[in-house]
mmCIF file of C-alpha atoms in Angstrom:
data_model
loop_
_atom_site.group_PDB
_atom_site.id
_atom_site.type_symbol
_atom_site.label_atom_id
_atom_site.label_comp_id
_atom_site.label_asym_id
_atom_site.label_seq_id
_atom_site.Cartn_x
_atom_site.Cartn_y
_atom_site.Cartn_z
ATOM 1 C CA UNK A 22 33.951 -20.497 46.163
ATOM 2 C CA UNK A 23 31.273 -22.928 45.162
ATOM 3 C CA UNK A 24 30.422 -24.079 41.698
ATOM 4 C CA UNK A 25 26.963 -24.919 40.499
ATOM 5 C CA UNK A 26 27.399 -28.411 39.077
ATOM 6 C CA UNK A 27 23.919 -28.388 37.632
ATOM 7 C CA UNK A 28 23.330 -24.948 36.147
ATOM 8 C CA UNK A 29 19.823 -24.199 35.091
ATOM 9 C CA UNK A 30 19.336 -23.972 31.359
ATOM 10 C CA UNK A 31 18.846 -20.487 30.045
ATOM 11 C CA UNK A 32 15.354 -19.819 28.896
ATOM 12 C CA UNK A 33 14.371 -17.396 26.221
ATOM 13 C CA UNK A 34 12.017 -14.637 27.297
ATOM 14 C CA UNK A 35 8.439 -15.384 26.420
ATOM 15 C CA UNK A 36 7.392 -13.806 23.146
ATOM 16 C CA UNK A 37 4.625 -11.263 23.291
ATOM 17 C CA UNK A 38 1.326 -12.459 21.831
ATOM 18 C CA UNK A 39 0.907 -11.139 18.315
ATOM 19 C CA UNK A 40 -2.787 -11.339 17.423
ATOM 20 C CA UNK A 41 -5.361 -9.809 19.770
ATOM 21 C CA UNK A 42 -9.133 -9.600 19.395
ATOM 22 C CA UNK A 43 -8.862 -5.922 18.472
ATOM 23 C CA UNK A 44 -6.311 -6.717 15.765
ATOM 24 C CA UNK A 45 -8.551 -9.447 14.341
ATOM 25 C CA UNK A 46 -11.400 -6.942 14.093
ATOM 26 C CA UNK A 47 -9.055 -4.443 12.484
ATOM 27 C CA UNK A 48 -8.331 -7.060 9.825
ATOM 28 C CA UNK A 49 -11.955 -6.835 8.663
ATOM 29 C CA UNK A 50 -11.671 -3.130 7.894
ATOM 30 C CA UNK A 51 -8.314 -3.770 6.196
ATOM 31 C CA UNK A 52 -9.937 -6.280 3.849
ATOM 32 C CA UNK A 53 -12.819 -3.920 3.035
ATOM 33 C CA UNK A 54 -10.502 -0.999 2.337
ATOM 34 C CA UNK A 55 -8.220 -3.138 0.164
ATOM 35 C CA UNK A 56 -11.121 -4.334 -1.969
ATOM 36 C CA UNK A 57 -12.549 -0.824 -2.157
ATOM 37 C CA UNK A 58 -9.290 0.592 -3.466
ATOM 38 C CA UNK A 59 -7.941 -2.163 -5.702
ATOM 39 C CA UNK A 60 -11.048 -3.686 -7.286
ATOM 40 C CA UNK A 61 -11.656 -0.634 -9.535
ATOM 41 C CA UNK A 62 -8.033 0.568 -9.671
ATOM 42 C CA UNK A 63 -7.198 -0.867 -13.104
ATOM 43 C CA UNK A 64 -10.837 -0.734 -14.246
ATOM 44 C CA UNK A 65 -11.313 3.028 -13.926
ATOM 45 C CA UNK A 66 -8.476 3.781 -16.415
ATOM 46 C CA UNK A 67 -10.135 1.410 -18.899
ATOM 47 C CA UNK A 68 -13.461 3.110 -18.236
ATOM 48 C CA UNK A 69 -11.839 6.519 -18.741
ATOM 49 C CA UNK A 70 -10.130 5.438 -21.952
ATOM 50 C CA UNK A 71 -13.435 4.612 -23.619
ATOM 51 C CA UNK A 72 -14.460 8.213 -22.960
ATOM 52 C CA UNK A 73 -11.139 9.813 -23.863
ATOM 53 C CA UNK A 74 -7.612 8.507 -24.450
ATOM 54 C CA UNK A 75 -4.584 6.961 -22.787
ATOM 55 C CA UNK A 76 -3.926 10.361 -21.222
ATOM 56 C CA UNK A 77 -7.445 10.347 -19.766
ATOM 57 C CA UNK A 78 -6.751 6.933 -18.257
ATOM 58 C CA UNK A 79 -3.601 8.216 -16.597
ATOM 59 C CA UNK A 80 -5.353 11.366 -15.425
ATOM 60 C CA UNK A 81 -7.966 9.339 -13.536
ATOM 61 C CA UNK A 82 -5.254 7.488 -11.606
ATOM 62 C CA UNK A 83 -3.311 10.698 -10.968
ATOM 63 C CA UNK A 84 -6.422 12.454 -9.611
ATOM 64 C CA UNK A 85 -7.063 9.551 -7.242
ATOM 65 C CA UNK A 86 -3.516 9.469 -5.939
ATOM 66 C CA UNK A 87 -2.888 13.216 -5.675
ATOM 67 C CA UNK A 88 -6.070 13.605 -3.634
ATOM 68 C CA UNK A 89 -4.892 10.724 -1.476
ATOM 69 C CA UNK A 90 -1.517 12.337 -0.811
ATOM 70 C CA UNK A 91 -3.019 15.731 -0.031
ATOM 71 C CA UNK A 92 -5.404 14.252 2.526
ATOM 72 C CA UNK A 93 -2.896 11.845 4.061
ATOM 73 C CA UNK A 94 -0.710 14.663 5.322
ATOM 74 C CA UNK A 95 -3.581 16.277 7.271
ATOM 75 C CA UNK A 96 -5.337 13.107 8.433
ATOM 76 C CA UNK A 97 -3.393 12.866 11.750
ATOM 77 C CA UNK A 98 -5.118 16.081 12.869
ATOM 78 C CA UNK A 99 -8.485 14.606 11.842
ATOM 79 C CA UNK A 100 -7.710 11.505 13.920
ATOM 80 C CA UNK A 101 -6.911 13.695 16.920
ATOM 81 C CA UNK A 102 -10.305 15.377 16.618
ATOM 82 C CA UNK A 103 -12.532 12.437 15.716
ATOM 83 C CA UNK A 104 -10.734 9.378 17.036
ATOM 84 C CA UNK A 105 -9.990 6.188 15.145
ATOM 85 C CA UNK A 106 -13.543 4.884 14.812
ATOM 86 C CA UNK A 107 -15.110 7.920 13.192
ATOM 87 C CA UNK A 108 -12.060 8.604 11.039
ATOM 88 C CA UNK A 109 -12.096 5.060 9.672
ATOM 89 C CA UNK A 110 -15.857 5.200 9.130
ATOM 90 C CA UNK A 111 -15.598 8.471 7.213
ATOM 91 C CA UNK A 112 -12.755 7.129 5.112
ATOM 92 C CA UNK A 113 -14.587 3.927 4.159
ATOM 93 C CA UNK A 114 -17.749 5.799 3.163
ATOM 94 C CA UNK A 115 -15.816 8.257 0.971
ATOM 95 C CA UNK A 116 -13.810 5.421 -0.571
ATOM 96 C CA UNK A 117 -16.712 3.204 -1.544
ATOM 97 C CA UNK A 118 -19.927 5.083 -2.204
ATOM 98 C CA UNK A 119 -18.730 7.479 -4.971
ATOM 99 C CA UNK A 120 -18.200 4.566 -7.368
ATOM 100 C CA UNK A 121 -21.984 4.294 -7.682
ATOM 101 C CA UNK A 122 -21.895 7.603 -9.573
ATOM 102 C CA UNK A 123 -19.834 5.922 -12.294
ATOM 103 C CA UNK A 124 -22.738 3.587 -13.039
ATOM 104 C CA UNK A 125 -24.628 6.639 -14.304
ATOM 105 C CA UNK A 126 -21.963 8.632 -16.167
ATOM 106 C CA UNK A 127 -18.689 8.045 -18.031
ATOM 107 C CA UNK A 128 -17.898 11.744 -18.494
ATOM 108 C CA UNK A 129 -14.193 12.246 -17.881
ATOM 109 C CA UNK A 130 -14.765 15.070 -15.405
ATOM 110 C CA UNK A 131 -17.207 12.950 -13.422
ATOM 111 C CA UNK A 132 -14.585 10.200 -13.324
ATOM 112 C CA UNK A 133 -11.986 12.680 -12.062
ATOM 113 C CA UNK A 134 -14.258 14.073 -9.321
ATOM 114 C CA UNK A 135 -15.146 10.561 -8.175
ATOM 115 C CA UNK A 136 -11.441 9.691 -8.139
ATOM 116 C CA UNK A 137 -10.664 12.741 -6.005
ATOM 117 C CA UNK A 138 -13.336 11.866 -3.423
ATOM 118 C CA UNK A 139 -12.224 8.238 -3.354
ATOM 119 C CA UNK A 140 -8.638 9.370 -2.902
ATOM 120 C CA UNK A 141 -9.615 11.425 0.148
ATOM 121 C CA UNK A 142 -11.463 8.452 1.594
ATOM 122 C CA UNK A 143 -8.555 6.116 1.022
ATOM 123 C CA UNK A 144 -6.149 8.579 2.642
ATOM 124 C CA UNK A 145 -8.213 8.740 5.820
ATOM 125 C CA UNK A 146 -8.645 4.980 5.863
ATOM 126 C CA UNK A 147 -4.986 4.039 5.485
ATOM 127 C CA UNK A 148 -3.537 6.673 7.820
ATOM 128 C CA UNK A 149 -6.052 6.129 10.620
ATOM 129 C CA UNK A 150 -5.928 2.400 10.093
ATOM 130 C CA UNK A 151 -2.145 2.278 9.902
ATOM 131 C CA UNK A 152 -1.749 4.219 13.143
ATOM 132 C CA UNK A 153 -4.164 2.068 15.122
ATOM 133 C CA UNK A 154 -2.655 -1.097 13.645
ATOM 134 C CA UNK A 155 0.826 -0.071 14.801
ATOM 135 C CA UNK A 156 -0.525 0.435 18.319
ATOM 136 C CA UNK A 157 -2.129 -3.030 18.311
ATOM 137 C CA UNK A 158 1.148 -4.813 17.388
ATOM 138 C CA UNK A 159 3.809 -5.493 20.071
ATOM 139 C CA UNK A 160 6.936 -3.439 19.377
ATOM 140 C CA UNK A 161 9.283 -6.415 19.679
ATOM 141 C CA UNK A 162 7.363 -8.207 16.909
ATOM 142 C CA UNK A 163 6.563 -5.219 14.724
ATOM 143 C CA UNK A 164 8.221 -6.529 11.569
ATOM 144 C CA UNK A 165 6.408 -9.847 11.869
ATOM 145 C CA UNK A 166 3.146 -8.115 12.770
ATOM 146 C CA UNK A 167 3.325 -5.744 9.828
ATOM 147 C CA UNK A 168 4.077 -8.744 7.609
ATOM 148 C CA UNK A 169 0.890 -10.413 8.857
ATOM 149 C CA UNK A 170 -1.041 -7.212 8.200
ATOM 150 C CA UNK A 171 0.508 -7.206 4.738
ATOM 151 C CA UNK A 172 -0.854 -10.693 4.127
ATOM 152 C CA UNK A 173 -4.321 -9.687 5.314
ATOM 153 C CA UNK A 174 -4.346 -6.696 2.979
ATOM 154 C CA UNK A 175 -2.411 -8.465 0.245
ATOM 155 C CA UNK A 176 -4.755 -11.410 -0.253
ATOM 156 C CA UNK A 177 -7.793 -9.273 -1.171
ATOM 157 C CA UNK A 178 -5.478 -7.051 -3.201
ATOM 158 C CA UNK A 179 -4.089 -9.888 -5.289
ATOM 159 C CA UNK A 180 -7.627 -11.139 -5.894
ATOM 160 C CA UNK A 181 -9.350 -7.778 -6.362
ATOM 161 C CA UNK A 182 -6.930 -6.211 -8.844
ATOM 162 C CA UNK A 183 -7.189 -8.900 -11.556
ATOM 163 C CA UNK A 184 -10.789 -9.717 -10.629
ATOM 164 C CA UNK A 185 -11.840 -6.154 -11.399
ATOM 165 C CA UNK A 186 -10.343 -6.385 -14.893
ATOM 166 C CA UNK A 187 -11.909 -9.811 -15.476
ATOM 167 C CA UNK A 188 -15.371 -8.788 -14.272
ATOM 168 C CA UNK A 189 -15.306 -5.610 -16.370
ATOM 169 C CA UNK A 190 -14.312 -7.609 -19.463
ATOM 170 C CA UNK A 191 -17.005 -10.264 -19.020
ATOM 171 C CA UNK A 192 -19.886 -8.530 -17.206
ATOM 172 C CA UNK A 193 -19.254 -4.825 -17.696
ATOM 173 C CA UNK A 194 -18.186 -1.954 -15.497
ATOM 174 C CA UNK A 195 -21.317 -1.602 -13.362
ATOM 175 C CA UNK A 196 -20.818 -4.798 -11.310
ATOM 176 C CA UNK A 197 -17.278 -3.681 -10.420
ATOM 177 C CA UNK A 198 -18.490 -0.330 -9.131
ATOM 178 C CA UNK A 199 -21.387 -1.829 -7.157
ATOM 179 C CA UNK A 200 -19.196 -4.493 -5.541
ATOM 180 C CA UNK A 201 -16.705 -1.787 -4.526
ATOM 181 C CA UNK A 202 -19.397 0.089 -2.619
ATOM 182 C CA UNK A 203 -20.791 -3.016 -0.933
ATOM 183 C CA UNK A 204 -17.368 -4.242 0.246
ATOM 184 C CA UNK A 205 -16.386 -0.927 1.834
ATOM 185 C CA UNK A 206 -19.714 -0.429 3.590
ATOM 186 C CA UNK A 207 -19.612 -3.947 5.060
ATOM 187 C CA UNK A 208 -16.220 -3.054 6.548
ATOM 188 C CA UNK A 209 -17.994 -0.533 8.805
ATOM 189 C CA UNK A 210 -19.530 -3.305 10.919
ATOM 190 C CA UNK A 211 -16.561 -4.090 13.240
ATOM 191 C CA UNK A 212 -15.506 -0.474 13.808
ATOM 192 C CA UNK A 213 -17.376 0.005 17.135
ATOM 193 C CA UNK A 214 -15.057 -2.589 18.707
ATOM 194 C CA UNK A 215 -11.861 -0.725 17.770
ATOM 195 C CA UNK A 216 -10.159 1.849 20.024
ATOM 196 C CA UNK A 217 -12.049 5.133 20.009
ATOM 197 C CA UNK A 218 -9.232 7.468 20.927
ATOM 198 C CA UNK A 219 -5.841 7.108 22.598
ATOM 199 C CA UNK A 220 -3.278 9.453 24.076
ATOM 200 C CA UNK A 221 -1.186 8.813 20.987
ATOM 201 C CA UNK A 222 -3.972 9.916 18.703
ATOM 202 C CA UNK A 223 -4.531 13.058 20.748
ATOM 203 C CA UNK A 224 -0.879 13.998 20.911
ATOM 204 C CA UNK A 225 0.082 13.269 17.307
ATOM 205 C CA UNK A 226 -1.115 16.057 15.045
ATOM 206 C CA UNK A 227 -0.239 17.749 11.771
ATOM 207 C CA UNK A 228 2.907 19.236 13.257
ATOM 208 C CA UNK A 229 4.233 15.713 13.705
ATOM 209 C CA UNK A 230 3.993 15.209 9.941
ATOM 210 C CA UNK A 231 5.816 18.470 9.229
ATOM 211 C CA UNK A 232 8.588 17.530 11.647
ATOM 212 C CA UNK A 233 8.800 14.075 10.105
ATOM 213 C CA UNK A 234 9.213 15.525 6.621
ATOM 214 C CA UNK A 235 12.263 17.419 7.901
ATOM 215 C CA UNK A 236 13.824 14.281 9.368
ATOM 216 C CA UNK A 237 16.173 12.461 6.930
ATOM 217 C CA UNK A 238 15.866 9.285 9.000
ATOM 218 C CA UNK A 239 12.228 9.128 7.862
ATOM 219 C CA UNK A 240 12.422 10.736 4.436
ATOM 220 C CA UNK A 241 15.195 8.435 3.161
ATOM 221 C CA UNK A 242 13.175 5.207 3.557
ATOM 222 C CA UNK A 243 10.080 6.986 2.265
ATOM 223 C CA UNK A 244 11.930 8.181 -0.851
ATOM 224 C CA UNK A 245 13.362 4.704 -1.468
ATOM 225 C CA UNK A 246 9.873 3.259 -1.263
ATOM 226 C CA UNK A 247 8.427 5.956 -3.536
ATOM 227 C CA UNK A 248 10.903 4.968 -6.264
ATOM 228 C CA UNK A 249 9.213 1.574 -6.530
ATOM 229 C CA UNK A 250 5.654 2.769 -6.007
ATOM 230 C CA UNK A 251 6.127 4.920 -9.121
ATOM 231 C CA UNK A 252 6.681 1.670 -10.995
ATOM 232 C CA UNK A 253 3.482 0.260 -9.468
ATOM 233 C CA UNK A 254 1.588 3.272 -10.814
ATOM 234 C CA UNK A 255 2.868 2.506 -14.305
ATOM 235 C CA UNK A 256 2.122 -1.206 -13.968
ATOM 236 C CA UNK A 257 -1.460 -1.069 -12.710
ATOM 237 C CA UNK A 258 -2.462 1.779 -15.038
ATOM 238 C CA UNK A 259 -0.871 0.754 -18.318
ATOM 239 C CA UNK A 260 -0.127 -2.975 -18.232
ATOM 240 C CA UNK A 261 -3.715 -3.937 -19.225
ATOM 241 C CA UNK A 262 -3.476 -1.467 -22.104
ATOM 242 C CA UNK A 263 0.036 -2.581 -23.122
ATOM 243 C CA UNK A 264 -1.074 -6.221 -23.368
ATOM 244 C CA UNK A 265 -4.401 -5.549 -25.075
ATOM 245 C CA UNK A 266 -3.172 -7.506 -28.107
ATOM 246 C CA UNK A 267 -2.563 -10.571 -25.914
ATOM 247 C CA UNK A 268 -5.210 -12.917 -24.476
ATOM 248 C CA UNK A 269 -7.057 -11.419 -21.500
ATOM 249 C CA UNK A 270 -5.449 -13.897 -19.086
ATOM 250 C CA UNK A 271 -1.993 -12.344 -19.607
ATOM 251 C CA UNK A 272 -2.825 -9.024 -17.933
ATOM 252 C CA UNK A 273 -4.980 -10.735 -15.311
ATOM 253 C CA UNK A 274 -2.189 -13.196 -14.463
ATOM 254 C CA UNK A 275 0.424 -10.456 -14.209
ATOM 255 C CA UNK A 276 -1.834 -8.342 -12.004
ATOM 256 C CA UNK A 277 -2.322 -11.422 -9.818
ATOM 257 C CA UNK A 278 1.382 -12.358 -9.737
ATOM 258 C CA UNK A 279 2.628 -8.959 -8.594
ATOM 259 C CA UNK A 280 0.584 -8.574 -5.364
ATOM 260 C CA UNK A 281 0.816 -12.319 -4.638
ATOM 261 C CA UNK A 282 4.606 -12.178 -4.742
ATOM 262 C CA UNK A 283 4.612 -8.960 -2.696
ATOM 263 C CA UNK A 284 2.403 -10.542 -0.034
ATOM 264 C CA UNK A 285 4.591 -13.652 0.295
ATOM 265 C CA UNK A 286 7.749 -11.544 0.347
ATOM 266 C CA UNK A 287 6.398 -9.386 3.175
ATOM 267 C CA UNK A 288 5.614 -12.484 5.208
ATOM 268 C CA UNK A 289 9.176 -13.761 4.803
ATOM 269 C CA UNK A 290 11.116 -10.535 5.285
ATOM 270 C CA UNK A 291 9.118 -9.404 8.329
ATOM 271 C CA UNK A 292 10.710 -11.940 10.654
ATOM 272 C CA UNK A 293 14.055 -11.557 8.869
ATOM 273 C CA UNK A 294 13.958 -7.810 9.492
ATOM 274 C CA UNK A 295 13.158 -8.285 13.197
ATOM 275 C CA UNK A 296 16.249 -10.486 13.565
ATOM 276 C CA UNK A 297 18.818 -8.752 11.383
ATOM 277 C CA UNK A 298 17.500 -5.231 10.864
ATOM 278 C CA UNK A 299 15.205 -4.001 8.074
ATOM 279 C CA UNK A 300 17.868 -1.697 6.566
ATOM 280 C CA UNK A 301 19.683 -4.720 5.106
ATOM 281 C CA UNK A 302 16.670 -5.496 2.918
ATOM 282 C CA UNK A 303 16.620 -2.189 1.045
ATOM 283 C CA UNK A 304 19.247 -2.897 -1.633
ATOM 284 C CA UNK A 305 17.967 -6.391 -2.559
ATOM 285 C CA UNK A 306 14.433 -5.030 -2.756
ATOM 286 C CA UNK A 307 15.442 -2.260 -5.148
ATOM 287 C CA UNK A 308 17.470 -4.576 -7.395
ATOM 288 C CA UNK A 309 14.637 -7.094 -7.699
ATOM 289 C CA UNK A 310 12.113 -4.325 -8.380
ATOM 290 C CA UNK A 311 14.200 -2.860 -11.206
ATOM 291 C CA UNK A 312 14.863 -6.278 -12.738
ATOM 292 C CA UNK A 313 11.197 -7.220 -12.715
ATOM 293 C CA UNK A 314 10.118 -3.929 -14.234
ATOM 294 C CA UNK A 315 12.694 -4.283 -17.007
ATOM 295 C CA UNK A 316 11.273 -7.699 -17.917
ATOM 296 C CA UNK A 317 7.830 -6.146 -18.401
ATOM 297 C CA UNK A 318 9.216 -4.259 -21.393
ATOM 298 C CA UNK A 319 8.776 -7.479 -23.395
ATOM 299 C CA UNK A 320 5.057 -6.815 -23.660
ATOM 300 C CA UNK A 321 4.614 -9.289 -26.507
ATOM 301 C CA UNK A 322 5.941 -12.229 -24.481
ATOM 302 C CA UNK A 323 3.445 -13.513 -21.867
ATOM 303 C CA UNK A 324 6.106 -15.379 -19.851
ATOM 304 C CA UNK A 325 8.231 -12.221 -19.581
ATOM 305 C CA UNK A 326 5.247 -10.104 -18.549
ATOM 306 C CA UNK A 327 4.079 -12.520 -15.873
ATOM 307 C CA UNK A 328 7.612 -13.379 -14.706
ATOM 308 C CA UNK A 329 8.561 -9.721 -14.548
ATOM 309 C CA UNK A 330 5.486 -8.920 -12.471
ATOM 310 C CA UNK A 331 6.406 -11.775 -10.126
ATOM 311 C CA UNK A 332 10.007 -10.620 -9.619
ATOM 312 C CA UNK A 333 8.923 -7.018 -9.228
ATOM 313 C CA UNK A 334 6.387 -8.106 -6.614
ATOM 314 C CA UNK A 335 9.066 -9.825 -4.520
ATOM 315 C CA UNK A 336 11.232 -6.706 -4.473
ATOM 316 C CA UNK A 337 8.296 -4.413 -3.828
ATOM 317 C CA UNK A 338 6.986 -6.546 -0.955
ATOM 318 C CA UNK A 339 10.408 -6.562 0.702
ATOM 319 C CA UNK A 340 10.566 -2.782 0.507
ATOM 320 C CA UNK A 341 7.023 -2.361 1.827
ATOM 321 C CA UNK A 342 7.879 -4.165 5.035
ATOM 322 C CA UNK A 343 11.448 -2.914 5.433
ATOM 323 C CA UNK A 344 10.758 0.797 4.934
ATOM 324 C CA UNK A 345 7.683 0.921 7.166
ATOM 325 C CA UNK A 346 9.317 -1.076 9.978
ATOM 326 C CA UNK A 347 12.399 1.134 9.747
ATOM 327 C CA UNK A 348 10.340 4.311 9.998
ATOM 328 C CA UNK A 349 8.291 3.128 12.984
ATOM 329 C CA UNK A 350 11.529 2.204 14.775
ATOM 330 C CA UNK A 351 12.835 5.744 14.334
ATOM 331 C CA UNK A 352 10.017 7.642 16.058
ATOM 332 C CA UNK A 353 9.074 7.785 19.736
ATOM 333 C CA UNK A 354 5.697 6.673 21.020
ATOM 334 C CA UNK A 355 3.135 9.107 19.668
ATOM 335 C CA UNK A 356 4.659 9.333 16.200
ATOM 336 C CA UNK A 357 2.699 6.462 14.658
ATOM 337 C CA UNK A 358 0.191 8.642 12.813
ATOM 338 C CA UNK A 359 2.941 10.819 11.338
ATOM 339 C CA UNK A 360 4.859 7.762 10.085
ATOM 340 C CA UNK A 361 1.680 6.273 8.641
ATOM 341 C CA UNK A 362 0.901 9.541 6.871
ATOM 342 C CA UNK A 363 4.405 10.008 5.425
ATOM 343 C CA UNK A 364 4.811 6.394 4.319
ATOM 344 C CA UNK A 365 1.382 6.264 2.685
ATOM 345 C CA UNK A 366 1.980 9.650 1.053
ATOM 346 C CA UNK A 367 5.213 8.284 -0.420
ATOM 347 C CA UNK A 368 3.290 5.253 -1.645
ATOM 348 C CA UNK A 369 0.601 7.255 -3.381
ATOM 349 C CA UNK A 370 2.716 10.186 -4.569
ATOM 350 C CA UNK A 371 5.065 7.705 -6.183
ATOM 351 C CA UNK A 372 2.176 5.916 -7.887
ATOM 352 C CA UNK A 373 0.770 9.224 -9.112
ATOM 353 C CA UNK A 374 4.150 10.353 -10.448
ATOM 354 C CA UNK A 375 4.595 7.063 -12.270
ATOM 355 C CA UNK A 376 1.151 7.129 -13.849
ATOM 356 C CA UNK A 377 1.454 10.816 -14.811
ATOM 357 C CA UNK A 378 4.949 10.519 -16.227
ATOM 358 C CA UNK A 379 4.105 7.432 -18.241
ATOM 359 C CA UNK A 380 0.894 8.999 -19.489
ATOM 360 C CA UNK A 381 2.826 11.967 -20.861
ATOM 361 C CA UNK A 382 5.383 9.943 -22.838
ATOM 362 C CA UNK A 383 3.691 6.675 -23.661
ATOM 363 C CA UNK A 384 2.024 7.910 -26.830
ATOM 364 C CA UNK A 385 5.362 8.954 -28.333
ATOM 365 C CA UNK A 386 7.745 6.210 -27.151
ATOM 366 C CA UNK A 387 5.419 3.237 -26.711
ATOM 367 C CA UNK A 388 4.775 0.805 -23.870
ATOM 368 C CA UNK A 389 8.016 -1.289 -23.964
ATOM 369 C CA UNK A 390 10.358 1.690 -23.715
ATOM 370 C CA UNK A 391 8.184 3.257 -21.022
ATOM 371 C CA UNK A 392 8.522 0.135 -18.871
ATOM 372 C CA UNK A 393 12.284 0.044 -19.483
ATOM 373 C CA UNK A 394 12.702 3.692 -18.460
ATOM 374 C CA UNK A 395 10.602 3.032 -15.362
ATOM 375 C CA UNK A 396 13.029 0.265 -14.371
ATOM 376 C CA UNK A 397 15.992 2.604 -14.872
ATOM 377 C CA UNK A 398 14.332 5.260 -12.705
ATOM 378 C CA UNK A 399 14.396 2.893 -9.709
ATOM 379 C CA UNK A 400 18.194 2.539 -9.692
ATOM 380 C CA UNK A 401 19.178 5.974 -8.269
ATOM 381 C CA UNK A 402 17.443 4.998 -5.025
ATOM 382 C CA UNK A 403 20.328 2.562 -4.439
ATOM 383 C CA UNK A 404 22.441 5.557 -3.385
ATOM 384 C CA UNK A 405 20.005 6.353 -0.566
ATOM 385 C CA UNK A 406 19.807 2.692 0.403
ATOM 386 C CA UNK A 407 23.581 2.498 0.858
ATOM 387 C CA UNK A 408 23.454 5.526 3.149
ATOM 388 C CA UNK A 409 20.600 4.130 5.229
ATOM 389 C CA UNK A 410 22.472 1.382 7.059
ATOM 390 C CA UNK A 411 21.567 1.942 10.685
ATOM 391 C CA UNK A 412 18.599 -0.059 12.051
#
């Protein structure tokens, strides 16, 4: 028997390239959709309040999000018929152009109709976009790739959300609505370079969503995520109103801190999840989210409001990446559209439930107690997180 006295050093397999030209072009439409959704998100409730009440403000957000959820669950079939390009184009047009109507009317029913149309557009945009994005990211680097996508969408989000409030306060509502339309329409330019249609898009239809909703391996992470998105619905809808007695920079800073922290957290936990499994990130994400939301109850203390938004953002960002990565790992090739639809529906249904629930009780119990109860409502999801241990 011979012995190799000079064994060759083991080499790690080459890592798959992460960013392709198609993914870079997809980033452009991600930025446009993020601006189109988040720039007016906290502005429309303020616009609705001047025409009605706190309940009217919550109703505008609920209409947007319920329409989004309803359309998300049928968008995979639309993708199969139209392909990614036309689906994304339709979604961007419906998301952006209706805001021009708000420059001409502040009637509450006009606001609700515009919110419904925008919700449908956003649903098509995120489901079609999420499915094609998943196909453009190598499977062995999916957590890291989704984290990068989170940064690309998170940067315009963290700028657009507080910027919308600031612009509305200093220049009025009309510039916010016009900028929303312009940003979404500009995002149409790179769409011809994206994939038109794939076998995955053709095979994955509405029945995939129905089957996914019956699969606990998908519904558990989605439910965990929805528990924190409900808190986001409360935060973005009512935090500007809850801090109206504070200087304007308090709400703007908190609305900047939350998505900024979420974006940085996604970037960190993406690689961590690829190495150790995303399921391990669920419990820490929930605990941080509840703690941050509880701190927001101190609405009269700027440091608590901003610090709470920051901590909540870290927990929320960890859950964004962990739940989506976990769900993609649990479906075979061809299930990307169904996962995108279910995850985004959980996102938006949770936000709608949070905004609606808070809108119903906030007049009687006040903002601080509403934020505290929202934090408490996150905690039952820890039971599901403990059950969801497999990668």
